[in-house]
Every structure is written in structure tokens, then in C-alpha cells.
Amino acid sequence: MDDALVRAGRALRVVLLFALALLFLIPFYLLVRNGLASEEDITSPDWTFFPTTLRWSNLSELFDDPTVPMARALLNSSLIAVATTLGTVVLASLAGYGLARVPYRHADRVFYAILGTMMVPAAVTFVPSFVLVSSLGWVSTLRGLIIPTLFSAFACFVFRQYFLGFPRELEDAARVDGLGYWRTYWRVVVPNSRPVFAAVGTIVFIGAWNSFLWPLVIGQDREAWTVQVALATFTTSQVIRLHQLFVAAAVSIVPILVVFLFFQRWIVAGVERSGIDD
Amino acid sequence: MRRTLPGRKPLGTQNRTLWFWVFVGPFALGLVLFTYVPLAWSVYLSFFDAHNTVSPTDFVGFDNYTSMLRNEAFTGSLVTFAVFSAFIVPTTFVLSLALALMVNRMHRAQAFFRSVFFLPAACSYVVAALIWKLSIFNGVRFGLANTVLGWFGADQIAWLSTTEPPWYWLVIVTLRLWLQAGFYMILFLAGLQRISPTLYEAAAVDGARPGWQVLRHVTLPQLRATSIAVTLLLVINAFQAFDEFYNLLSDSQGYPPYARPPLVYLYYTALGQEQNLGFGSAGAVILALVIAVVTVGQARWFGLGGKEDRQR
């Protein structure tokens, strides 16, 4: 009797999970379906699961169309995401190491001043940040799109927590060998901390690729549009070529999906180690 | 206790201070320049009449603040976002916890389900808004939602074309649920995996029935720290809502101003046609204060930073 109940419960759970999984995957399917359909298929009142014809030419049309700056937007997004990831990881890991391992009287105060900026959501400072960046003359430049986003208190926090738990014996051995703080950091600590670098790097990369508000504010010229801004500009404009919009959106998630699936376990590890759930 | 290493002088305090700033300096400097300076500048600007300029001359005192607080579009947007948070925080919390509990008990297929539910987190709000607006919930003519409703003989719904709640709310809330639930599921999974199995054994010995009783008396109390963190993050994220509102509720369709959250309103005020930076800055300062009060209040209410947490 009890056994039957337990088995029924388990079966119910599996069915429910599969149903939910299907529901979660539908939007991805729609993206691909519409990206490979004709405009009539997308707007047809008789919606069908498969489009009547598969139009692979949508893809080449997208890149051949001179009115759509898709190639440029992809290039901008890639440059921004890569530069932001590298810059953030270097700056935040150095700061995290200093805070965790170099004894300094006011280290705690500095740490709280950094942590405090997490309380002010970045989005709230977009008006004054725009003011600052425009007074520097950085509007619509890659500098303006990248540099102000490099100082992530969250990344610094994750590195500090991680380095606090880094085995001291390894560092002490390096000290005995005569290495100073700087060389201990580069030669011993960094090579032994690859997982946390991968985790933070992946999270920062995804955030940079998907970010919208800052590129919308700063990338005002068409030449400075990122993929997200380009897509949003199409959706909010009056004349939309739907099939082109969907194929562009599908293209825009390919790089991020690759990074995401490849590094997923690092993201999970990063979340578990960040201490945000502790 | 600490031996001086042979052949090396111990680092003096001054030397350590120098090294601390070598490591922390570049980061701290950037944070000051790109967070603290803009914040201070925002406060300064908010006391001036600043149209189209970042170096204003006309001091207006608290005028920007009083007119912002009298502005129905802005106060209405604050109410919108309170309502939005009241919807999205509990629904995301419950869905992600339920997913975590179910996925956690799967053994063979755990990685598969975790990936599927986590996958939307890689998607951007812009792309999700596109799918929601132009493929699932578009008007009465076409779209997946109305097609499915049609199978059951239900009436078509003009989802985003009606500017009155509740239908456009459903569109916005489901979009955010889809994008965020997987991320919070991961946080809950991390918390669940830290619960010691001996607690469950003890509960079984005490006669707790598996299911609701164990969940209530063992699992949920053990997840307390995770739950607090998740709630705080959910509230902060709800306050920052911008992308999906900007992309779903287009400007031309005549949504009432209160349908937009504060950030979208501030975006149009400060950087749209008006370029009213002083007024926009006052709004940003008010919003930052509201967020600070809510966050600190919430932390207090949960007892974060209390004795219990310091012992952890």
C-alpha cells in the first residue's frame, strides 16, 4: 500500500517535470521555428507547429540587408562581452585577493564601501552615469560601453570569499621560496583557482552579452549598437520584417548558448561558492 | 609565534599598506569614479534646473523633488512596481523552490532537468520579449496562446493590445518567471544539498510523515538563509525592471503612464525628448532611497545581521 503510494508519487513527479520542461523549451522552439519560416507563416491565423516551408535563406538575407546593421552589432557585442569579461575578472580578482590576504588596518572599511555599491542597483545610477560618460565624451564609443561596467562589486565579493578559503599552506610555501605578494598571486594563487575564474567569467560574459539598458543609453549611434539594442530597435519600430527579426534573435543567442552549455557546471559551482545563499 | 623566514626581512606595516592598495587600488578607484561620483553628481544635479546640460547654473532647491513627487506618472509607476513585486516575488519564489525540490529528488535525470530549467537564464530580456510579444501573446489574429485557447473553444484575448490589466500583466509576469526561475532554482538546489541527511533520519525516527511534515519542519527551516537571500535578490531585481517593460509595452499604444516601472519613466524623462537631467536625477535619488529603505527594512524584518546570523 505504502509502496504503491510512493511509486505513484514518483511517477507523478516525473510526469510533472517533463511537462514543465516542455513548457520551458517552447520559447526556444518558437524562436527557431519563426526564424526559419516565411513572414506569412508567422502571421498566419492558422498557426501550425511546423512552418509550411523551411526558409534557410532568411539567414543569408539578414546579413545581406544593408539596412540592418546585424554584422556590426554582433561584432560590437562580442568585443564588449570579451573585454568586459577579461577586465572584470582581472580587476575584481586582484581586489578580492588584496581584501582577503593583505593585512591592512582599514581593509574591512574598504570592503564595506565596495559591498555598499551592491545595495544601489546599477540601473538606478544610469542617469548620473550617462552624465559622467557624456562629459568625458565617451557616448557611442566602445570605451563608454566597456570601461564603466568593469567594476563589479559582485565579482569582487565572490573572489574575496573564495580567496578567504584558499589553503594558506600553498601560499606559505611560496613565501618560503622567496616570492612576494605579487608573484605569489600570479604563480601560485591564480593557477590553482581556475574554477572560480571560469565561474565568474561565465556569469560576467552572459551579463555583458545580454545587458540592455546601458548599451541603449550609451550606444546612441547605429555604429555603436549592440545585438540587444539592434533587436529592440526593430521590435519597437513601426515596420517589422518578422522573419528577419526572429532569425536575428536566433543568431543572437547562439554564442551565449554555446558559452552557457559549455561552462554551465562552472556557473553552478560559482553560485554554490559565492556565499550568496549562505 | 611566526618565525622570520631566513634571508628575508619581514614586511613592515607600511609595505603591507602599499601592497594592499596595489591590489585593491585600481578596482576601488574605478568604483569611486563610476559609482560614487555619479551618485554624488546625481544628488548635485537634482537641485538644479538642467535641461540638455550636465553643468547647470540655475539652482532650484527642492523643486525637482516636489514636482517629481506630485507627478502622477512617477508616483503611479512606484505603485506599479510595488504591485509588480507583490506578484513576481512570491510566484518566482514558489516556482523555483518547487522546481528545486522536484529536481533534487531526481537521481539519474537531475542534470538534464537542471539544464532545461536553467537554460532561459542565458536568454536576454530583449529576445524573450520578442518571443512573448510577437509569437506567443500577439493580438487576436495569430499567436500560440490564442491558438491553444481556440482548441478549447475559448475566446481570443487581445493580450498586449488592451491597456487595462490583467492581460498584459500575465504576459509580463510569465516572461520574468521563465527567465528567472531557473537561476533561483540553482540557489535553492545549493541550499538543499547542504542539508545533512541525519536531520531527515531523525525526523523519520520522530514519526514525521514524508512530504508536507518533513518539508515544513526540516527542509524549510534549513533553507532559511537561502530563502532570505533569494527574497532580497528578487525584490532588488523587481525594482530594476526595465528591459521587458520597455520592449513589451511600446510607447505608441497608449498605455497609461502608470503601467511603466520607475526606471522606464526616468529613462524617457532624462534621456528622451525632454533631456531633463535635473528632474530625472531627482527621480533617481528618490528611487535609490526607496530601494535602500525597502532592502534594509526587509533585512531587519528577516533578522538579517542579528545574533543568529553572526554565529554562522
XYZ file of C-alpha atoms in Angstrom:
590
model
C 0.000 0.000 0.000
C 2.664 2.492 1.052
C 4.919 1.285 -1.723
C 2.232 1.877 -4.319
C 1.688 5.395 -2.999
C 5.387 6.180 -3.140
C 5.633 4.828 -6.670
C 2.573 6.814 -7.768
C 4.081 9.934 -6.232
C 7.348 9.390 -8.053
C 5.582 8.824 -11.386
C 3.545 11.983 -10.863
C 6.700 13.953 -10.178
C 8.404 12.684 -13.325
C 5.354 13.476 -15.476
C 5.104 16.951 -13.956
C 8.803 17.614 -14.520
C 8.600 16.524 -18.156
C 5.541 18.729 -18.730
C 7.316 21.728 -17.169
C 10.493 21.017 -19.137
C 8.467 21.033 -22.352
C 6.871 24.329 -21.361
C 10.299 25.833 -20.648
C 11.620 24.743 -24.059
C 8.691 26.043 -26.147
C 10.008 29.643 -26.412
C 13.309 28.348 -27.806
C 11.403 26.260 -30.334
C 9.320 29.260 -31.402
C 12.484 31.296 -31.929
C 13.914 28.709 -34.321
C 10.570 27.966 -35.987
C 9.849 31.606 -36.768
C 13.442 32.283 -37.729
C 13.181 29.679 -40.480
C 9.621 30.486 -41.585
C 8.204 32.945 -44.067
C 6.508 36.081 -42.820
C 3.095 34.630 -43.853
C 3.746 31.534 -41.767
C 4.488 33.632 -38.696
C 1.413 35.830 -39.022
C -0.969 33.129 -40.250
C -4.184 32.869 -38.214
C -3.953 29.093 -38.603
C -0.884 28.533 -36.512
C 0.938 25.295 -37.226
C 3.630 23.525 -35.295
C 5.908 23.300 -38.341
C 6.193 26.133 -40.867
C 4.922 25.181 -44.338
C 8.362 25.752 -45.836
C 11.757 25.940 -44.175
C 13.457 29.106 -45.384
C 17.171 28.841 -44.687
C 17.620 31.867 -46.920
C 16.374 34.040 -44.043
C 19.850 33.738 -42.602
C 21.740 34.988 -45.657
C 19.120 37.697 -46.254
C 19.746 39.003 -42.758
C 23.433 39.568 -43.355
C 22.950 40.850 -46.920
C 20.426 43.512 -45.915
C 22.274 46.862 -45.745
C 19.507 48.497 -43.673
C 20.073 46.052 -40.799
C 23.436 46.542 -39.025
C 23.443 42.966 -37.750
C 27.065 42.047 -38.518
C 28.274 45.262 -36.922
C 26.067 44.706 -33.865
C 27.387 41.159 -33.436
C 30.954 42.451 -33.651
C 30.240 45.191 -31.093
C 28.599 42.753 -28.694
C 31.490 40.298 -28.998
C 34.130 42.968 -28.383
C 32.211 44.346 -25.424
C 31.496 40.957 -23.861
C 35.089 39.718 -24.192
C 36.687 42.961 -22.974
C 34.226 43.284 -20.083
C 34.839 39.693 -19.018
C 38.641 39.954 -19.092
C 38.714 43.373 -17.428
C 36.252 42.452 -14.708
C 37.975 39.181 -13.863
C 41.429 40.796 -13.612
C 40.337 43.849 -11.596
C 37.940 42.014 -9.284
C 40.276 39.090 -8.589
C 43.160 41.415 -7.676
C 40.905 43.407 -5.370
C 39.400 40.247 -3.887
C 42.873 38.867 -3.172
C 44.054 42.098 -1.568
C 40.985 42.233 0.632
C 41.290 38.603 1.658
C 45.044 38.246 2.120
C 46.978 41.505 2.515
C 46.640 42.692 6.119
C 45.634 46.353 6.266
C 44.092 48.288 9.130
C 41.130 49.632 7.131
C 40.555 46.592 4.932
C 37.103 45.978 6.435
C 36.019 49.554 5.795
C 37.165 49.368 2.186
C 35.294 46.074 1.822
C 32.046 47.547 3.148
C 32.410 50.575 0.871
C 32.650 48.158 -2.060
C 29.803 45.962 -0.827
C 27.627 49.009 -0.266
C 27.517 49.681 -4.003
C 25.666 46.382 -4.417
C 22.803 47.863 -2.425
C 22.367 50.610 -5.007
C 21.153 48.788 -8.103
C 23.349 49.727 -11.047
C 20.260 50.658 -13.044
C 19.426 53.469 -10.628
C 22.677 55.268 -11.394
C 22.148 55.285 -15.152
C 21.147 58.955 -15.303
C 24.249 60.272 -13.472
C 26.484 57.690 -15.163
C 25.219 58.885 -18.530
C 26.006 62.434 -17.426
C 29.536 61.429 -16.450
C 30.220 59.414 -19.604
C 28.863 62.150 -21.839
C 31.002 64.776 -20.128
C 34.012 62.553 -20.836
C 32.933 62.497 -24.499
C 32.509 58.720 -24.440
C 28.928 58.433 -25.741
C 28.676 55.965 -28.658
C 32.228 54.721 -28.136
C 33.410 51.261 -27.129
C 35.256 52.898 -24.207
C 31.989 54.286 -22.898
C 30.270 50.948 -23.345
C 33.019 48.919 -21.641
C 35.026 50.835 -19.028
C 32.234 51.973 -16.666
C 30.930 48.375 -16.442
C 34.250 46.845 -15.365
C 33.897 47.432 -11.632
C 31.543 44.738 -10.408
C 31.207 44.618 -6.633
C 29.545 41.232 -7.014
C 32.595 39.728 -8.779
C 34.935 41.242 -6.187
C 32.799 39.780 -3.400
C 32.876 36.284 -4.945
C 36.683 36.391 -5.335
C 37.195 37.640 -1.769
C 35.048 34.849 -0.336
C 36.893 32.304 -2.456
C 40.395 33.550 -1.529
C 39.494 33.580 2.171
C 39.132 29.826 1.833
C 42.271 29.320 -0.276
C 44.710 26.934 1.506
C 47.313 29.021 3.332
C 49.922 26.238 3.188
C 50.335 26.744 -0.557
C 50.963 30.441 -0.108
C 53.330 29.881 2.810
C 55.369 27.521 0.655
C 55.627 30.233 -1.970
C 56.783 32.694 0.679
C 59.494 30.318 1.832
C 60.661 30.214 -1.778
C 61.066 33.974 -1.574
C 58.065 35.105 -3.591
C 56.381 38.398 -2.668
C 52.651 39.092 -2.710
C 52.617 39.860 -6.406
C 54.397 36.739 -7.606
C 52.603 34.542 -5.078
C 49.360 35.773 -6.573
C 50.270 35.178 -10.230
C 52.289 31.984 -9.893
C 50.521 30.140 -7.087
C 47.071 31.519 -6.406
C 45.774 32.126 -9.948
C 46.838 28.770 -11.449
C 45.201 26.971 -8.521
C 41.932 28.914 -8.748
C 40.818 28.225 -12.314
C 37.272 27.082 -11.413
C 36.335 30.350 -9.710
C 37.784 32.352 -12.610
C 35.739 30.281 -15.064
C 32.586 30.675 -12.975
C 32.835 34.447 -12.561
C 33.979 34.864 -16.159
C 30.959 32.980 -17.498
C 28.477 34.896 -15.379
C 30.046 38.228 -16.389
C 30.129 37.232 -20.077
C 26.437 36.314 -20.126
C 25.536 39.503 -18.279
C 27.578 41.641 -20.689
C 26.157 39.973 -23.799
C 22.578 40.319 -22.565
C 22.789 43.761 -20.988
C 20.387 46.247 -22.492
C 19.879 49.458 -20.521
C 23.496 50.678 -20.561
C 24.102 49.983 -24.289
C 20.736 51.610 -25.035
C 21.759 54.748 -23.139
C 25.368 54.977 -24.332
C 25.312 53.363 -27.794
C 23.201 56.006 -29.468
C 24.678 55.888 -32.982
C 23.815 52.932 -35.187
C 27.504 52.121 -35.412
C 27.656 51.564 -31.665
C 24.546 49.355 -31.351
C 24.883 46.024 -29.631
C 22.831 42.998 -30.674
C 20.274 43.626 -27.927
C 19.822 47.289 -28.867
C 19.541 46.406 -32.564
C 16.847 43.795 -31.817
C 14.930 46.148 -29.549
C 15.053 48.883 -32.157
C 13.452 46.506 -34.662
C 10.705 45.400 -32.262
C 9.721 48.936 -31.321
C 9.834 50.313 -34.865
C 6.681 50.512 -36.975
C 7.665 48.409 -39.957
C 8.851 44.977 -38.936
C 10.022 42.161 -41.165
C 9.136 39.443 -38.714
C 11.070 36.555 -40.222
C 14.212 38.668 -40.266
C 13.697 39.777 -36.699
C 13.346 36.189 -35.491
C 16.335 34.882 -37.381
C 18.373 37.778 -35.954
C 17.227 36.894 -32.440
C 18.053 33.223 -33.004
C 21.538 34.169 -34.223
C 21.997 36.434 -31.204
C 21.537 33.620 -28.698
C 23.872 31.126 -30.388
C 27.151 32.423 -28.882
C 25.652 32.734 -25.441
C 24.089 29.277 -25.601
C 27.446 27.751 -26.524
C 29.226 29.512 -23.649
C 26.353 28.697 -21.314
C 26.158 24.967 -22.049
C 29.925 24.588 -22.086
C 30.508 26.350 -18.773
C 27.228 25.513 -17.052
C 28.794 23.440 -14.316
C 31.161 26.302 -13.509
C 28.201 28.632 -13.112
C 26.607 26.183 -10.715
C 29.890 25.854 -8.817
C 30.232 29.634 -8.753
C 26.776 30.078 -7.304
C 27.487 27.462 -4.671
C 30.769 29.093 -3.698
C 29.732 32.708 -3.878
C 28.191 32.557 -0.433
C 25.105 34.443 -1.673
C 22.959 31.574 -0.485
C 24.750 31.215 2.809
C 54.961 32.608 17.115
C 55.623 33.469 13.480
C 59.202 32.810 12.523
C 61.053 35.275 10.349
C 61.935 33.485 7.159
C 65.686 33.180 6.621
C 67.164 35.656 4.205
C 64.009 37.788 4.060
C 63.078 40.773 6.090
C 59.508 40.663 7.369
C 57.234 43.100 5.572
C 56.608 46.238 7.595
C 53.125 47.695 8.068
C 53.830 50.449 5.542
C 54.879 47.926 2.951
C 51.707 45.928 3.501
C 49.573 49.043 3.135
C 51.293 49.749 -0.155
C 50.666 46.205 -1.389
C 47.034 46.352 -0.285
C 46.480 49.377 -2.494
C 48.411 47.834 -5.388
C 45.818 45.036 -5.380
C 42.674 46.906 -4.383
C 43.526 50.371 -5.735
C 42.586 50.051 -9.434
C 39.250 48.458 -8.596
C 38.434 50.911 -5.815
C 39.371 53.867 -7.997
C 37.040 52.688 -10.769
C 34.239 52.127 -8.316
C 34.667 55.638 -6.917
C 34.784 57.135 -10.412
C 31.883 55.194 -11.926
C 29.594 54.670 -8.938
C 30.299 57.140 -6.131
C 30.978 60.159 -8.370
C 27.821 59.628 -10.491
C 25.797 59.206 -7.307
C 27.150 62.448 -5.851
C 26.707 64.205 -9.183
C 23.146 62.970 -9.354
C 22.377 64.456 -5.950
C 24.005 67.747 -7.034
C 22.131 67.844 -10.369
C 18.823 67.132 -8.679
C 18.927 70.599 -7.056
C 19.311 72.389 -10.399
C 17.316 73.104 -13.489
C 19.301 71.097 -16.021
C 17.782 70.732 -19.485
C 20.221 69.385 -22.047
C 23.198 70.228 -19.870
C 25.407 68.494 -17.363
C 26.857 71.708 -15.864
C 23.786 73.605 -14.727
C 23.604 77.122 -13.263
C 20.001 77.612 -12.070
C 19.670 76.417 -8.504
C 16.082 75.399 -7.766
C 16.389 73.780 -4.336
C 13.888 71.004 -3.741
C 11.643 71.985 -6.669
C 12.610 68.943 -8.736
C 11.773 66.701 -5.795
C 8.408 68.260 -5.041
C 7.307 68.226 -8.673
C 8.545 64.653 -9.085
C 6.570 63.558 -6.027
C 3.498 65.417 -7.334
C 3.917 63.843 -10.752
C 1.259 61.173 -11.103
C 3.194 59.309 -13.772
C 6.106 58.859 -11.380
C 4.182 58.062 -8.201
C 1.920 55.804 -10.246
C 4.985 53.978 -11.549
C 6.164 53.443 -7.959
C 2.796 51.839 -7.211
C 3.098 49.738 -10.390
C 6.382 48.405 -9.262
C 5.078 47.654 -5.784
C 2.231 45.669 -7.379
C 4.654 44.024 -9.793
C 6.920 42.968 -6.886
C 3.905 41.681 -4.968
C 3.164 39.408 -7.955
C 6.579 38.374 -9.110
C 8.425 37.813 -5.815
C 6.109 35.133 -4.356
C 5.428 33.410 -7.690
C 9.121 33.136 -8.614
C 9.958 32.053 -5.062
C 7.366 29.260 -5.060
C 8.093 28.064 -8.606
C 11.876 27.962 -8.159
C 11.598 26.228 -4.777
C 9.168 23.667 -6.228
C 11.499 23.027 -9.177
C 14.468 22.633 -6.827
C 12.593 20.181 -4.577
C 11.486 18.062 -7.528
C 14.823 18.164 -9.360
C 16.736 17.434 -6.168
C 14.899 14.125 -5.750
C 15.630 13.012 -9.294
C 18.786 10.963 -9.459
C 19.524 9.889 -12.996
C 17.912 12.771 -14.881
C 18.902 15.522 -12.460
C 21.485 17.126 -14.752
C 19.036 17.106 -17.674
C 16.225 18.843 -15.811
C 18.577 21.289 -14.132
C 19.926 22.313 -17.538
C 16.489 22.696 -19.115
C 15.125 24.903 -16.330
C 18.367 26.887 -16.110
C 18.641 27.408 -19.873
C 16.376 30.510 -20.101
C 18.838 32.320 -17.805
C 21.140 32.521 -20.841
C 18.468 34.342 -22.818
C 18.184 38.129 -22.764
C 15.038 40.026 -21.807
C 15.059 41.583 -25.267
C 14.897 38.211 -27.039
C 12.350 36.853 -24.564
C 10.179 39.959 -25.012
C 10.327 39.423 -28.757
C 9.094 35.828 -28.467
C 6.404 36.754 -25.946
C 5.171 39.779 -27.875
C 5.339 38.528 -31.445
C 4.869 34.802 -31.181
C 3.000 33.746 -28.048
C 0.843 36.638 -26.930
C 0.349 38.723 -30.032
C -3.079 40.204 -30.720
C -6.196 38.313 -31.732
C -5.131 37.241 -35.194
C -2.314 34.832 -34.592
C -0.050 33.529 -31.892
C 0.418 30.415 -29.842
C -1.628 31.375 -26.777
C -4.744 32.198 -28.767
C -4.310 29.118 -30.941
C -4.236 26.925 -27.831
C -7.223 28.784 -26.371
C -9.007 28.161 -29.658
C -8.514 24.383 -29.317
C -10.536 24.563 -26.123
C -13.132 26.778 -27.712
C -12.208 29.771 -25.571
C -12.462 33.361 -26.765
C -9.436 35.087 -28.227
C -7.697 37.562 -25.976
C -6.103 40.811 -27.124
C -3.166 40.341 -24.785
C -0.909 43.354 -25.200
C -3.392 45.405 -27.187
C -5.538 46.072 -24.156
C -4.096 48.732 -21.926
C -6.077 47.642 -18.881
C -4.971 44.903 -16.514
C -4.999 41.934 -16.136
C -3.920 40.502 -19.511
C -0.716 42.437 -20.114
C 0.286 41.616 -16.549
C 0.088 37.918 -17.332
C 2.423 38.447 -20.298
C 4.970 40.355 -18.203
C 4.885 38.024 -15.203
C 5.202 34.798 -17.230
C 8.150 36.228 -19.152
C 10.047 37.049 -15.987
C 9.135 33.704 -14.429
C 10.517 31.850 -17.435
C 13.757 33.832 -17.425
C 14.454 33.853 -13.687
C 13.025 30.716 -12.088
C 15.945 28.515 -13.162
C 18.560 30.772 -11.618
C 16.822 30.806 -8.229
C 16.267 27.054 -8.543
C 20.067 26.706 -8.634
C 20.358 28.746 -5.419
C 17.763 26.536 -3.717
C 19.463 23.365 -5.010
C 22.757 24.523 -3.490
C 20.938 25.074 -0.187
C 19.165 21.706 -0.323
C 22.385 19.820 -0.939
C 23.862 21.257 2.241
C 21.125 19.837 4.473
C 22.529 16.920 6.441
C 20.785 13.566 5.763
C 20.888 12.823 9.510
C 18.227 15.507 10.011
C 15.851 13.585 7.761
C 16.674 10.332 9.547
C 15.965 11.984 12.897
C 12.660 13.314 11.569
C 11.697 9.832 10.382
C 12.526 8.391 13.822
C 10.352 11.080 15.404
C 7.496 9.893 13.213
C 7.293 12.809 10.809
C 5.438 11.745 7.667
C 7.437 12.245 4.489
C 6.067 15.057 2.378
C 4.458 18.084 3.924
C 5.550 17.500 7.546
C 9.206 16.952 6.690
C 9.126 19.905 4.322
C 7.675 22.174 6.979
C 9.708 21.068 9.972
C 13.057 20.119 8.422
C 13.590 21.395 4.877
C 12.156 24.902 5.070
C 13.840 25.847 8.372
C 17.163 24.582 6.992
C 16.673 26.691 3.865
C 16.121 29.864 5.873
C 19.379 31.606 4.867
C 18.862 30.726 1.195
C 15.248 31.905 1.320
C 16.293 35.282 2.718
C 18.942 35.739 0.038
C 16.519 34.714 -2.717
C 13.821 37.100 -1.480
C 16.273 40.009 -1.252
C 17.589 39.360 -4.756
C 14.058 39.009 -6.142
C 12.957 42.317 -4.654
C 16.067 44.177 -5.846
C 15.630 42.699 -9.329
C 11.951 43.625 -9.429
C 12.905 47.220 -8.587
C 15.293 47.205 -11.538
C 12.693 46.017 -14.045
C 13.290 47.830 -17.291
C 14.033 45.636 -20.286
C 10.769 43.738 -20.640
C 8.531 46.728 -19.911
C 10.449 48.845 -22.403
C 10.173 46.159 -25.074
C 6.659 44.864 -24.417
C 4.649 47.992 -23.735
C 5.543 50.173 -26.669
C 5.232 53.914 -26.415
C 2.675 54.393 -29.147
C -0.051 52.057 -27.956
C -1.329 54.379 -25.277
C -0.544 52.527 -22.083
C -1.292 54.725 -19.108
C 1.932 56.215 -17.688
C 1.463 54.219 -14.501
C 1.808 50.983 -16.453
C 5.544 51.552 -16.563
C 8.007 50.951 -13.762
C 10.019 53.950 -12.484
C 13.164 53.208 -14.470
C 11.356 53.313 -17.793
C 9.731 56.588 -16.785
C 13.084 58.070 -15.740
C 14.666 56.894 -18.975
C 12.122 58.809 -21.040
C 12.298 61.864 -18.771
C 16.047 62.233 -18.564
C 17.230 60.872 -21.890
C 14.181 61.071 -24.137
C 12.812 64.179 -25.844
C 12.950 66.360 -22.759
C 16.560 65.704 -21.722
C 15.568 66.966 -18.287
C 18.556 65.702 -16.338
C 17.904 67.607 -13.106
C 14.351 66.285 -12.877
C 15.480 62.768 -13.833
C 18.244 62.863 -11.218
C 15.746 63.795 -8.522
C 13.704 60.751 -9.543
C 16.800 58.542 -9.443
C 17.664 59.765 -5.936
C 14.096 59.136 -4.732
C 14.148 55.660 -6.260
C 17.527 54.854 -4.690
C 16.187 55.948 -1.275
C 13.048 53.830 -1.678
C 15.143 50.804 -2.604
C 17.512 51.359 0.323
C 14.608 51.670 2.782
C 12.858 48.564 1.449
C 16.052 46.481 1.378
C 17.206 47.481 4.851
C 13.670 47.120 6.216
C 13.364 43.686 4.706
C 16.737 42.612 6.080
C 15.705 43.836 9.540
C 12.362 42.107 9.304
C 14.054 38.804 8.491
C 16.539 39.416 11.288
C 19.497 39.504 8.904
C 22.599 40.632 10.751
C 21.025 39.534 14.023
C 22.698 37.361 16.639
C 21.746 34.119 14.972
C 23.393 35.056 11.688
C 26.588 36.296 13.266
C 27.117 32.911 14.829
C 27.009 31.183 11.472
